[in-house]
Coordinates of C-alpha atoms in Angstrom, one line a residue:
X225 CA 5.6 -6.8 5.5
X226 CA 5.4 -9.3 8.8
X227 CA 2.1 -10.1 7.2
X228 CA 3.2 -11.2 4.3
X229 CA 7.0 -11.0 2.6
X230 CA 8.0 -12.6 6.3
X231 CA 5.2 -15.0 6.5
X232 CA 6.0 -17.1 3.1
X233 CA 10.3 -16.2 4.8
X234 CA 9.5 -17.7 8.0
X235 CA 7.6 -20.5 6.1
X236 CA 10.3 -21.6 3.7
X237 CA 12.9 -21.7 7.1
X238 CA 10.5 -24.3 8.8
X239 CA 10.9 -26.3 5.9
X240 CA 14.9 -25.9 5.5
X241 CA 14.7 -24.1 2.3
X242 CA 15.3 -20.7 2.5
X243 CA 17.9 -20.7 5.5
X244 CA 18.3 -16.9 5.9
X245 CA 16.6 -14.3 8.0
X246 CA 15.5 -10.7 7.9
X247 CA 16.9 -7.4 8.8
X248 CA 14.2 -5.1 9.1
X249 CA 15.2 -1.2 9.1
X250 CA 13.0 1.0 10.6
X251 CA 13.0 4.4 8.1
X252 CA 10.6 6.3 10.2
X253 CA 10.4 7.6 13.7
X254 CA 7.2 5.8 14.1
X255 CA 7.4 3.0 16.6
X256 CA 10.2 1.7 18.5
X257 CA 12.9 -1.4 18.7
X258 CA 12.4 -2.0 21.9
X259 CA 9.5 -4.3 21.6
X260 CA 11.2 -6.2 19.4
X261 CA 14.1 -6.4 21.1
X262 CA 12.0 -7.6 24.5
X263 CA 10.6 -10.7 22.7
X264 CA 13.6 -12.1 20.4
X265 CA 11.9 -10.4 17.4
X266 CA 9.3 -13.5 17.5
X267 CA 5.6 -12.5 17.0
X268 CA 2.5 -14.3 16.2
X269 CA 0.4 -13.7 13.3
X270 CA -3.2 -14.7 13.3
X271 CA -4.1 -15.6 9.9
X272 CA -7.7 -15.7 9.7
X273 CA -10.4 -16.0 6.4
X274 CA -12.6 -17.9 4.5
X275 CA -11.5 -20.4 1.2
X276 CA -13.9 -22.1 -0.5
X277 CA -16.4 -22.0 1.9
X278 CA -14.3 -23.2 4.8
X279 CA -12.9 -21.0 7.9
X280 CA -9.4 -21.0 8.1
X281 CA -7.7 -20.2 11.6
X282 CA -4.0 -20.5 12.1
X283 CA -2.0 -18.7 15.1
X284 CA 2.1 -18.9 13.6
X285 CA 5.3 -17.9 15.5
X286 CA 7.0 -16.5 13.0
X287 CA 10.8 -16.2 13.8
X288 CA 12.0 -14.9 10.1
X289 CA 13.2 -11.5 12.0
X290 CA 17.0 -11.4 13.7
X291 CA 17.1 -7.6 14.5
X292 CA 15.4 -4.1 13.8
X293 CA 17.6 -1.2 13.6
X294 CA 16.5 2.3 13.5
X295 CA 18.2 4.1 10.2
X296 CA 17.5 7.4 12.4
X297 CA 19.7 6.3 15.5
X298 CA 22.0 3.5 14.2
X299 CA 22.8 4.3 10.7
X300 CA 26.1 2.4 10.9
X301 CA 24.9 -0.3 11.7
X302 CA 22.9 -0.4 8.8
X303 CA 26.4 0.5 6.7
X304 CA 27.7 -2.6 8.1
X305 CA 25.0 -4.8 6.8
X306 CA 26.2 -3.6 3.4
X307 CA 29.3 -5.1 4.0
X308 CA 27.8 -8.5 4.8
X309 CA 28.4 -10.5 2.1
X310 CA 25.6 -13.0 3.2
X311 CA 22.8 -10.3 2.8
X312 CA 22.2 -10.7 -0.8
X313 CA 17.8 -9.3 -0.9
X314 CA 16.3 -5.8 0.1
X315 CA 12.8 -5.6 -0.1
X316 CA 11.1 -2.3 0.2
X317 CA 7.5 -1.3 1.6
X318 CA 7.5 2.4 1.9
X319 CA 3.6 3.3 0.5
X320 CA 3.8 4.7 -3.1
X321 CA 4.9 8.3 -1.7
X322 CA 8.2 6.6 -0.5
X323 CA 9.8 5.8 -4.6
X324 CA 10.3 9.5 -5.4
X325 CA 13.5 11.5 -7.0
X326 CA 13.8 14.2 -4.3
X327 CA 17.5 16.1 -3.8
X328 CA 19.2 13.8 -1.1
X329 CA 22.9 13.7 0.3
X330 CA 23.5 10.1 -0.2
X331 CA 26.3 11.0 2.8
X332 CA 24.4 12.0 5.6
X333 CA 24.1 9.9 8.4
X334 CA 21.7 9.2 7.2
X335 CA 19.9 10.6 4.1
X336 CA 16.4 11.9 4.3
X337 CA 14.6 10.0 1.5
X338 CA 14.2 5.7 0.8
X339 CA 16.0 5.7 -2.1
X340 CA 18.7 8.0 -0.8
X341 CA 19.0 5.7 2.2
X342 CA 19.0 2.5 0.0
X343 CA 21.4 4.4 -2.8
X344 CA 23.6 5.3 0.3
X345 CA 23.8 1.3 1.5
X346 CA 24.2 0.3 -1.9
X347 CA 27.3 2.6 -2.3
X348 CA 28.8 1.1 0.8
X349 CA 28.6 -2.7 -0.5
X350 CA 30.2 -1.2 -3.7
X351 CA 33.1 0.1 -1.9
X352 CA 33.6 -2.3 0.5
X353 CA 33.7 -5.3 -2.4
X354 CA 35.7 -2.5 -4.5
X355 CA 32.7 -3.4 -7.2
X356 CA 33.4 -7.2 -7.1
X357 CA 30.2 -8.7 -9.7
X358 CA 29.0 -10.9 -7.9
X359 CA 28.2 -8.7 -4.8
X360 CA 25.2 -7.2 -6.9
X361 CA 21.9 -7.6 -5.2
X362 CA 18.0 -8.0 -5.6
X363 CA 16.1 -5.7 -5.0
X364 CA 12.3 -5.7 -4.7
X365 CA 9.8 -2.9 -4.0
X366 CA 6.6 -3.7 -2.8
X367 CA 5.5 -0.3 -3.4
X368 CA 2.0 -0.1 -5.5
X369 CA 3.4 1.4 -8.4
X370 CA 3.8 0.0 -12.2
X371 CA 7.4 -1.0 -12.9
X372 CA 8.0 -0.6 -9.1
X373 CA 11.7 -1.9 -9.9
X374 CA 12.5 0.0 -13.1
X375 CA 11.1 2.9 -11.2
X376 CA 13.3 2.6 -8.5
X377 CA 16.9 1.8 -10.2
X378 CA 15.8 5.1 -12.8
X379 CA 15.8 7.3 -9.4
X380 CA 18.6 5.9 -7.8
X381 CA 20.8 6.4 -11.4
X382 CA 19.9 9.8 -11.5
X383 CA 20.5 10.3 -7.4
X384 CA 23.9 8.8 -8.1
X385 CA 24.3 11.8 -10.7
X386 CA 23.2 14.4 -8.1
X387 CA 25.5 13.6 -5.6
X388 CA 28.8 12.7 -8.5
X389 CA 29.0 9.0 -7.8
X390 CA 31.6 8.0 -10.1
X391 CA 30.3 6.4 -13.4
X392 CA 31.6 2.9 -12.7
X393 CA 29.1 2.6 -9.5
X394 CA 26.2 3.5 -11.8
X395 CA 27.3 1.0 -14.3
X396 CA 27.6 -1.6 -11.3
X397 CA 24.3 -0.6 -9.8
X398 CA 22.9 -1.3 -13.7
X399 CA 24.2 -4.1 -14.4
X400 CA 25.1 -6.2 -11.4
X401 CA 22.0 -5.6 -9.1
X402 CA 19.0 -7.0 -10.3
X403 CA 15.8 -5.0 -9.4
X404 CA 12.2 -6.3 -9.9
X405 CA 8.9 -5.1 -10.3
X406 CA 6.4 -6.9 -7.8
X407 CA 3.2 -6.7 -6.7
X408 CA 1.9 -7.9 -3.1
X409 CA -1.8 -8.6 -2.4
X410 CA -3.2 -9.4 1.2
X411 CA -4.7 -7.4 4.0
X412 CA -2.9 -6.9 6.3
X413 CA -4.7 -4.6 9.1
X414 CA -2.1 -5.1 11.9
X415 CA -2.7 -4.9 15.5
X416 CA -5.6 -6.7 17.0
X417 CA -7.8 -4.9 18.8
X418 CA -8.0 -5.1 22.7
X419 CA -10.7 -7.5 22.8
X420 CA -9.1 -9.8 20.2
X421 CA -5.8 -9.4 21.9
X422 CA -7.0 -10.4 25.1
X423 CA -8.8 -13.4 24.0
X424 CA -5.9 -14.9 21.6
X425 CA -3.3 -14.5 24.6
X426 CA -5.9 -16.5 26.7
X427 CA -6.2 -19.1 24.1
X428 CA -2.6 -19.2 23.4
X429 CA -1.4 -18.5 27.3
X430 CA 1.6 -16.0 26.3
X431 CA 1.4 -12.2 26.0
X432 CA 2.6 -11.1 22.5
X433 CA 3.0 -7.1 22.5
X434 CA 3.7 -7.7 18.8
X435 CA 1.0 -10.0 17.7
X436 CA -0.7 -8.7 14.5
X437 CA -3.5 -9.9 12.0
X438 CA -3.9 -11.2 8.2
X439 CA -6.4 -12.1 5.9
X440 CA -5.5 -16.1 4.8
X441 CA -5.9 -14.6 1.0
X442 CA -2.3 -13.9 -0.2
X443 CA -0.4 -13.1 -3.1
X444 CA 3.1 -11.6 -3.8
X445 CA 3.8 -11.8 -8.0
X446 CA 7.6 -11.2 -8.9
X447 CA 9.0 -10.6 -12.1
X448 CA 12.4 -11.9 -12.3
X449 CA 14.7 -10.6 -14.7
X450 CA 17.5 -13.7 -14.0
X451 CA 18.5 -16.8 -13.0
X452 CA 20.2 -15.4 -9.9
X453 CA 16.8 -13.8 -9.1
X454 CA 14.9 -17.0 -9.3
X455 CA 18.0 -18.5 -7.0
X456 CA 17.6 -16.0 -4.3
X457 CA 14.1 -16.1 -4.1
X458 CA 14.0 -19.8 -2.8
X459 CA 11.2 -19.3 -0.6
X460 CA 8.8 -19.0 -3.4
X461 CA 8.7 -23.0 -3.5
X462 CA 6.9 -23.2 -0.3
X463 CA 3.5 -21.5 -1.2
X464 CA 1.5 -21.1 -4.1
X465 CA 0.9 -17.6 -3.2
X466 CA 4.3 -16.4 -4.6
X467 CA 4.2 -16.1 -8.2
X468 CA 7.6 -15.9 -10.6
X469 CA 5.9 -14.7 -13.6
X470 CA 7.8 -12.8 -16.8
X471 CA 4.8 -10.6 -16.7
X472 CA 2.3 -9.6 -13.5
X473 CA 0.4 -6.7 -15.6
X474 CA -3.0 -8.8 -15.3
X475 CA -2.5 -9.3 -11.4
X476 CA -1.5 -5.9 -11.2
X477 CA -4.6 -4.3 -12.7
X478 CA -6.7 -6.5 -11.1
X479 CA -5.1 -5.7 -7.6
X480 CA -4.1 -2.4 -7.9
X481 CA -8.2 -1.4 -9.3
X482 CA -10.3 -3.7 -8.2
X483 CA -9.4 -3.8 -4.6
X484 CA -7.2 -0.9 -4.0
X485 CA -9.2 1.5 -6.0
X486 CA -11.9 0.5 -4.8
X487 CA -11.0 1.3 -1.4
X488 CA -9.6 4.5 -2.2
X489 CA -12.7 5.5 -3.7
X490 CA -14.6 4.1 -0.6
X491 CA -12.4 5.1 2.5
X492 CA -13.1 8.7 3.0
X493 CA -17.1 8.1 2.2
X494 CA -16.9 5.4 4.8
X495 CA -15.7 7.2 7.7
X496 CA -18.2 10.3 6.5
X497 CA -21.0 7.5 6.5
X498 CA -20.1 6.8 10.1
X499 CA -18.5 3.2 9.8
X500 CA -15.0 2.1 11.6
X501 CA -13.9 -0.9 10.3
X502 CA -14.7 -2.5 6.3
X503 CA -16.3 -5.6 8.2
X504 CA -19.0 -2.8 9.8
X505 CA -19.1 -1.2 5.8
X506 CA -20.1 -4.1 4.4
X507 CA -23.0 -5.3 7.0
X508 CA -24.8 -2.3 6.1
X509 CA -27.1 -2.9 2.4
X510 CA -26.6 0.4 0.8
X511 CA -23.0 0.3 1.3
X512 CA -22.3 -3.3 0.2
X513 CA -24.2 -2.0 -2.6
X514 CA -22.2 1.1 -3.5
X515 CA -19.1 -0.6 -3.0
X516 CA -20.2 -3.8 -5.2
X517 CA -21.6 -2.0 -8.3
X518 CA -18.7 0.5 -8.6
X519 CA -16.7 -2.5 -8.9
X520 CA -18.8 -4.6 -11.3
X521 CA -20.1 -1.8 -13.0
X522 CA -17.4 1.2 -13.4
X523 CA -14.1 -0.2 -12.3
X524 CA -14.3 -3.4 -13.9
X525 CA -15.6 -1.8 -17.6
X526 CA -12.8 0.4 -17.4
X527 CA -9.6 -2.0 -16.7
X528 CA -11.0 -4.7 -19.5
X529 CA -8.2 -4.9 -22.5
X530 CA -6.2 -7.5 -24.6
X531 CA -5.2 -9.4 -21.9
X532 CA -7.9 -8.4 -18.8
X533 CA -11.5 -10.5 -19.9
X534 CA -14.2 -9.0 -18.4
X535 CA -14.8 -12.9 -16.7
X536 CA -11.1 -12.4 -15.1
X537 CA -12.5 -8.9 -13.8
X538 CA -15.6 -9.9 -12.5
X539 CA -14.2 -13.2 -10.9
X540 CA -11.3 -11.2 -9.0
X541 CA -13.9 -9.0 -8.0
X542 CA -16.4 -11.4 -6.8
X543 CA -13.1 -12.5 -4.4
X544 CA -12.5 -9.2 -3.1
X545 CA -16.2 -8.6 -2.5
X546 CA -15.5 -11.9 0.2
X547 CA -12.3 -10.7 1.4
X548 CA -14.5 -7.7 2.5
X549 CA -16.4 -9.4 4.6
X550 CA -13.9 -12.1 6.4
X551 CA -16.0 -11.7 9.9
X552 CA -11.9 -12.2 11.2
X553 CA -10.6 -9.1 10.4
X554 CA -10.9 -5.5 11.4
X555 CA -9.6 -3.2 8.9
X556 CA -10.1 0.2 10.4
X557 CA -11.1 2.7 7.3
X558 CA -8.8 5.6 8.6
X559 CA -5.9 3.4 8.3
X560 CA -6.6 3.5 4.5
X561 CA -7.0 7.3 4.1
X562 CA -3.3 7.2 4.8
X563 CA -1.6 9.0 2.4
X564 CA -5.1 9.4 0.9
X565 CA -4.6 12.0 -2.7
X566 CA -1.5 9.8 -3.5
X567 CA -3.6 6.6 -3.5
X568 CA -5.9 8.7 -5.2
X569 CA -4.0 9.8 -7.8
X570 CA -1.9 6.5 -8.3
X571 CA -4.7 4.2 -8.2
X572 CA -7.7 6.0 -9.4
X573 CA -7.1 8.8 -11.7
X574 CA -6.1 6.2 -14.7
X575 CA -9.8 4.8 -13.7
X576 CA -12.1 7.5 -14.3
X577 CA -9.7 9.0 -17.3
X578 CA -10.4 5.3 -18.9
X579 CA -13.9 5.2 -18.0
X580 CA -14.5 8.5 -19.7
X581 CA -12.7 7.4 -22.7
X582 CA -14.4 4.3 -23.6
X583 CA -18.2 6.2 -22.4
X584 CA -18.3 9.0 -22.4
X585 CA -20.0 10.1 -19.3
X586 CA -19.8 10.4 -15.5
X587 CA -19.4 7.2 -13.6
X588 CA -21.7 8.6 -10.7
X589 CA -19.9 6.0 -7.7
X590 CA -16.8 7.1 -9.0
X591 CA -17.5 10.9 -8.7
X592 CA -19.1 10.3 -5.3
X593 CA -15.9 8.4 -4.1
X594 CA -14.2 11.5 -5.3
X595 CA -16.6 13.9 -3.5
X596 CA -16.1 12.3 -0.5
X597 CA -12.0 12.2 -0.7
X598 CA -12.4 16.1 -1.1
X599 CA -14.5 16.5 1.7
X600 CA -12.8 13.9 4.1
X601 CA -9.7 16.0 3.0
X602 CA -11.5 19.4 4.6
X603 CA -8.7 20.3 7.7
X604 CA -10.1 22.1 11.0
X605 CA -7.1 22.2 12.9
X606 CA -3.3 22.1 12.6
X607 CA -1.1 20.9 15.1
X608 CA 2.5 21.5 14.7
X609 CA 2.6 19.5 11.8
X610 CA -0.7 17.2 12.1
X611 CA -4.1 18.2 10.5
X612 CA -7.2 17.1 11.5
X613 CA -10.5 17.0 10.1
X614 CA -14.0 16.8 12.2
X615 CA -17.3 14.7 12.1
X616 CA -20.1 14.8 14.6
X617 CA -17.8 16.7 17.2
X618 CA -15.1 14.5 16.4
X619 CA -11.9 14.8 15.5
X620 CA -9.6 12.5 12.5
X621 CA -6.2 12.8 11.7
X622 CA -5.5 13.7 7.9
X623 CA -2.3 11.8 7.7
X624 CA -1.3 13.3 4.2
X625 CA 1.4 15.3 2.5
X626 CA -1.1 17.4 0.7
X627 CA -2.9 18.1 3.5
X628 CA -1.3 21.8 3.6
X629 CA -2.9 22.5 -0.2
X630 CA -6.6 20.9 0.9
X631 CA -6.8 23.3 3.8
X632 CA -6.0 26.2 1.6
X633 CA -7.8 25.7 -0.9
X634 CA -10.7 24.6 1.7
X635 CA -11.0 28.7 2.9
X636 CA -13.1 29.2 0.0
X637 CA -15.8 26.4 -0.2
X638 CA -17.4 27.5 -2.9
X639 CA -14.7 26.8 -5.2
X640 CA -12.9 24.3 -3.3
X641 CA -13.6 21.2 -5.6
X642 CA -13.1 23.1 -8.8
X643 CA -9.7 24.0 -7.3
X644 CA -8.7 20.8 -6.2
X645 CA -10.2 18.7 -9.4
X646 CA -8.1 21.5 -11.7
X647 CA -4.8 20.7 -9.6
X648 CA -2.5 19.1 -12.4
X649 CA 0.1 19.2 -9.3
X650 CA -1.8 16.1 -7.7
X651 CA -3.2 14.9 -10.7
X652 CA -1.0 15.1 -13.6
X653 CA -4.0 16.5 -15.4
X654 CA -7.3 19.0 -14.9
X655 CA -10.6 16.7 -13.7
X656 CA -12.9 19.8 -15.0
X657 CA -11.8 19.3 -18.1
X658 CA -14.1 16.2 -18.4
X659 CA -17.3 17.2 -19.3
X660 CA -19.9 17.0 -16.5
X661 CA -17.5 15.0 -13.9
X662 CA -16.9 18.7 -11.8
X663 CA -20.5 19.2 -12.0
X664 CA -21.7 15.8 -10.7
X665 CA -18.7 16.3 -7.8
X666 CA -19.9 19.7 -6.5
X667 CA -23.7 18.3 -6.6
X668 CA -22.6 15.2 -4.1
X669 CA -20.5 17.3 -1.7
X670 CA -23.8 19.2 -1.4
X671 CA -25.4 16.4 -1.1
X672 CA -23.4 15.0 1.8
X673 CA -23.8 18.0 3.4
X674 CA -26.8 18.4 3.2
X675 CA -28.2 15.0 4.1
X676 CA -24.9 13.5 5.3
X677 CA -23.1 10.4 3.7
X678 CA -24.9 7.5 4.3
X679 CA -28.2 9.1 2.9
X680 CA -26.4 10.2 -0.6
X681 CA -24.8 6.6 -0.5
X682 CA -28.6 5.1 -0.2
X683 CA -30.0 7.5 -2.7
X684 CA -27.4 6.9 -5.4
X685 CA -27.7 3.0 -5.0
X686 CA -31.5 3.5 -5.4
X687 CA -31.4 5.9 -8.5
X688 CA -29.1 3.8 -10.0
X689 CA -31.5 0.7 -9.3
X690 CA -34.6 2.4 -11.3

């Protein structure tokens, strides 16, 4: 979010158009305020990449934040800002786990889920303005889902039934709020490392505990579904990277495959194949290889339709390929196993059930990608409520919610990828049912074991080749 949704904020305030700054609400117990608090919630972002062949190298203060509050310790506080009549946008980045129905007391103080705490803030604002119109607000989820926003208000409709909100707050929360879907494209991987952190503050001659990183690609498509919307959003008219489109299907696919399916596929193999950081990935032949032609060859194929040319596909892939390699930035593979068999399902499931479809037969860097995920998943130790996996003596955390199920179903390894490929729980359907993928799965977790991951990924590249 400071990477992006704040940048093109803090943008459109230097240039006296937006006027309005951020409260950002802290759902997790990750992290802390105080750091935020100790520099005036100011922070630099280091926006580095390549565009058309020419560096680009920008250090910006951005000053779009005026507090963080912790919904854990200061849930009030967060109540009040309901009651602010001036706050009129929410904009949600919870990863795609976060925009689930779960059973929630939209009462507690405060409630366990996103959309219990944002139902629960959204009930206070209707009180307070005793359902005035014109109160309503936008709401945008970030969160890499399709129909992010219809999504959303549908779960916090039926969360209002749960708890017995009275019927004219759901028809307020309907009709007088307008949520949209959205998309949001650039890599963001945070924190620079200590080198890079030392050199920037030496360059720049201030220490900045909150400085973080960005690619200069970026991209945040809205649909509106109002006027009002288009109103609100008046930072939009300060960068060509915000797009108010009636429909962001096309960028959508193209994101949500291209690039974040095809790191999905890759994370897990990466780390197995020994590499840190997608910079280090791609430097190495066979696995700027693997990584291109599942793109160009499997992903791509399989997301063409009516309105996605296979030009559009290839071009947009062609662009990822180069934001893989920006020489700025140091995306750290582990960082995108978070959350891994959601990202997995979400993003990648709809790939190799379309590639099937329309051929017929495995897509071999697909199946390794999912081979690899399986085997990343493998858990050698639980700790309290932290699972961690090992390679070469080493030990990685398995920051999932299904990281229970993988390291049951890991105690018998001879069945374990059947077990996990038939799990309609985390699939919404059973992977052995498609005729040779289970097979070709099993062979290339032997494989890996056998000769380890960056020898399968050479192998494969070179079969593929002849």
């Amino acid at each position: 979010m400071r990477g992006l949704t704040d940048y093109f904020i803090d943008k459109a305030n230097k240039q006296g158009i937006f006027n309005g700054r951020i409260v950002v609400i802290k759902s997790t117990s990750g992290g802390d305020t105080d750091s935020f608090d100790k520099q005036d919630n100011l922070y630099t972002l280091c926006v580095r990449g390549i565009e058309q062949g020419k560096k680009i190298e920008e250090n910006i203060i951005n000053a779009s934040i005026s507090r963080v509050i912790s919904a854990k310790k200061n849930w009030n506080e967060i109540l009040s800002c309901a009651r602010n009549a001036d706050i009129g946008l929410v904009i949600s980045n919870t990863t795609e786990v976060g925009i689930v129905l779960t059973k929630d007391n939209v009462h507690a103080s405060p409630p366990e889920s996103f959309p219990g705490k944002l139902l629960s803030f959204l009930y206070e604002r209707y009180q307070f303005f005793k359902g005035d119109s014109s109160k309503g607000m936008v709401i945008i989820p970030t969160e890499l889902l399709p129909d992010n926003g219809k999504k959303l208000l549908a779960i916090l409709l039926e969360l209002a039934k749960m708890n017995g909100l009275e019927e004219k707050f759901s028809e307020w929360l309907n009709n007088d709020n307008c949520f949209c879907n959205s998309l949001v494209d650039r890599i963001v991987p945070g924190r620079l490392t200590s080198d890079q952190q030392k050199e920037m503050e030496s360059i720049l001659n201030y220490e900045d505990d909150l400085m973080i990183m960005a690619e200069s690609y970026r991209l945040w498509a809205i649909e509106p579904d109002s006027e009002k919307v288009k109103r609100v959003l008046s930072f939009s008219k300060v960068d060509e990277g915000v797009i108010i489109a009636p429909d962001i299907h096309i960028y959508r696919e193209l994101k949500l495959r291209l690039l974040n399916g095809s790191h999905t596929f890759s994370c897990g193999l990466a780390h197995l194949a020994g590499f840190t950081t997608v910079k280090q990935a791609m430097q190495d032949p066979g696995f700027s290889d693997f990584i291109q032609t599942l793109m160009m060859q499997e992903i791509a194929p399989s997301i063409i339709d009516d309105k996605i040319k296979m030009e559009s596909a290839v071009d947009f892939a062609n662009k990822v390929l180069d934001r893989y390699r920006n020489p700025y930035i140091e995306h750290k593979w582990l960082s995108i196993t978070l959350q891994y068999s959601s990202k997995m399902h979400m993003r990648n499931i709809p790939l190799i059930l379309s590639y099937f479809s329309r051929f017929g037969s495995v897509p071999e860097y697909m199946s390794l990608g999912f081979a690899a995920h399986i085997f990343f998943m493998k858990a050698v130790k639980k700790t309290e409520d932290q699972y961690y996996g090992e390679l070469n003596g080493s030990q990685y955390l398995i920051a999932d919610n299904n990281a229970a199920f993988y390291m049951e179903k890991w105690k018998n390894p001879g069945t374990v990828a059947d077990e996990i490929l038939s799990a309609e729980e985390l699939w919404g359907t059973d992977l052995t049912k498609l005729t040779g993928f289970a097979v070709a799965v099993n062979k290339k977790m032997q494989a890996i074991v056998e000769y380890g991951a960056s020898a399968v990924i050479k192998r494969l590249t070179k079969e593929i080749a002849e």
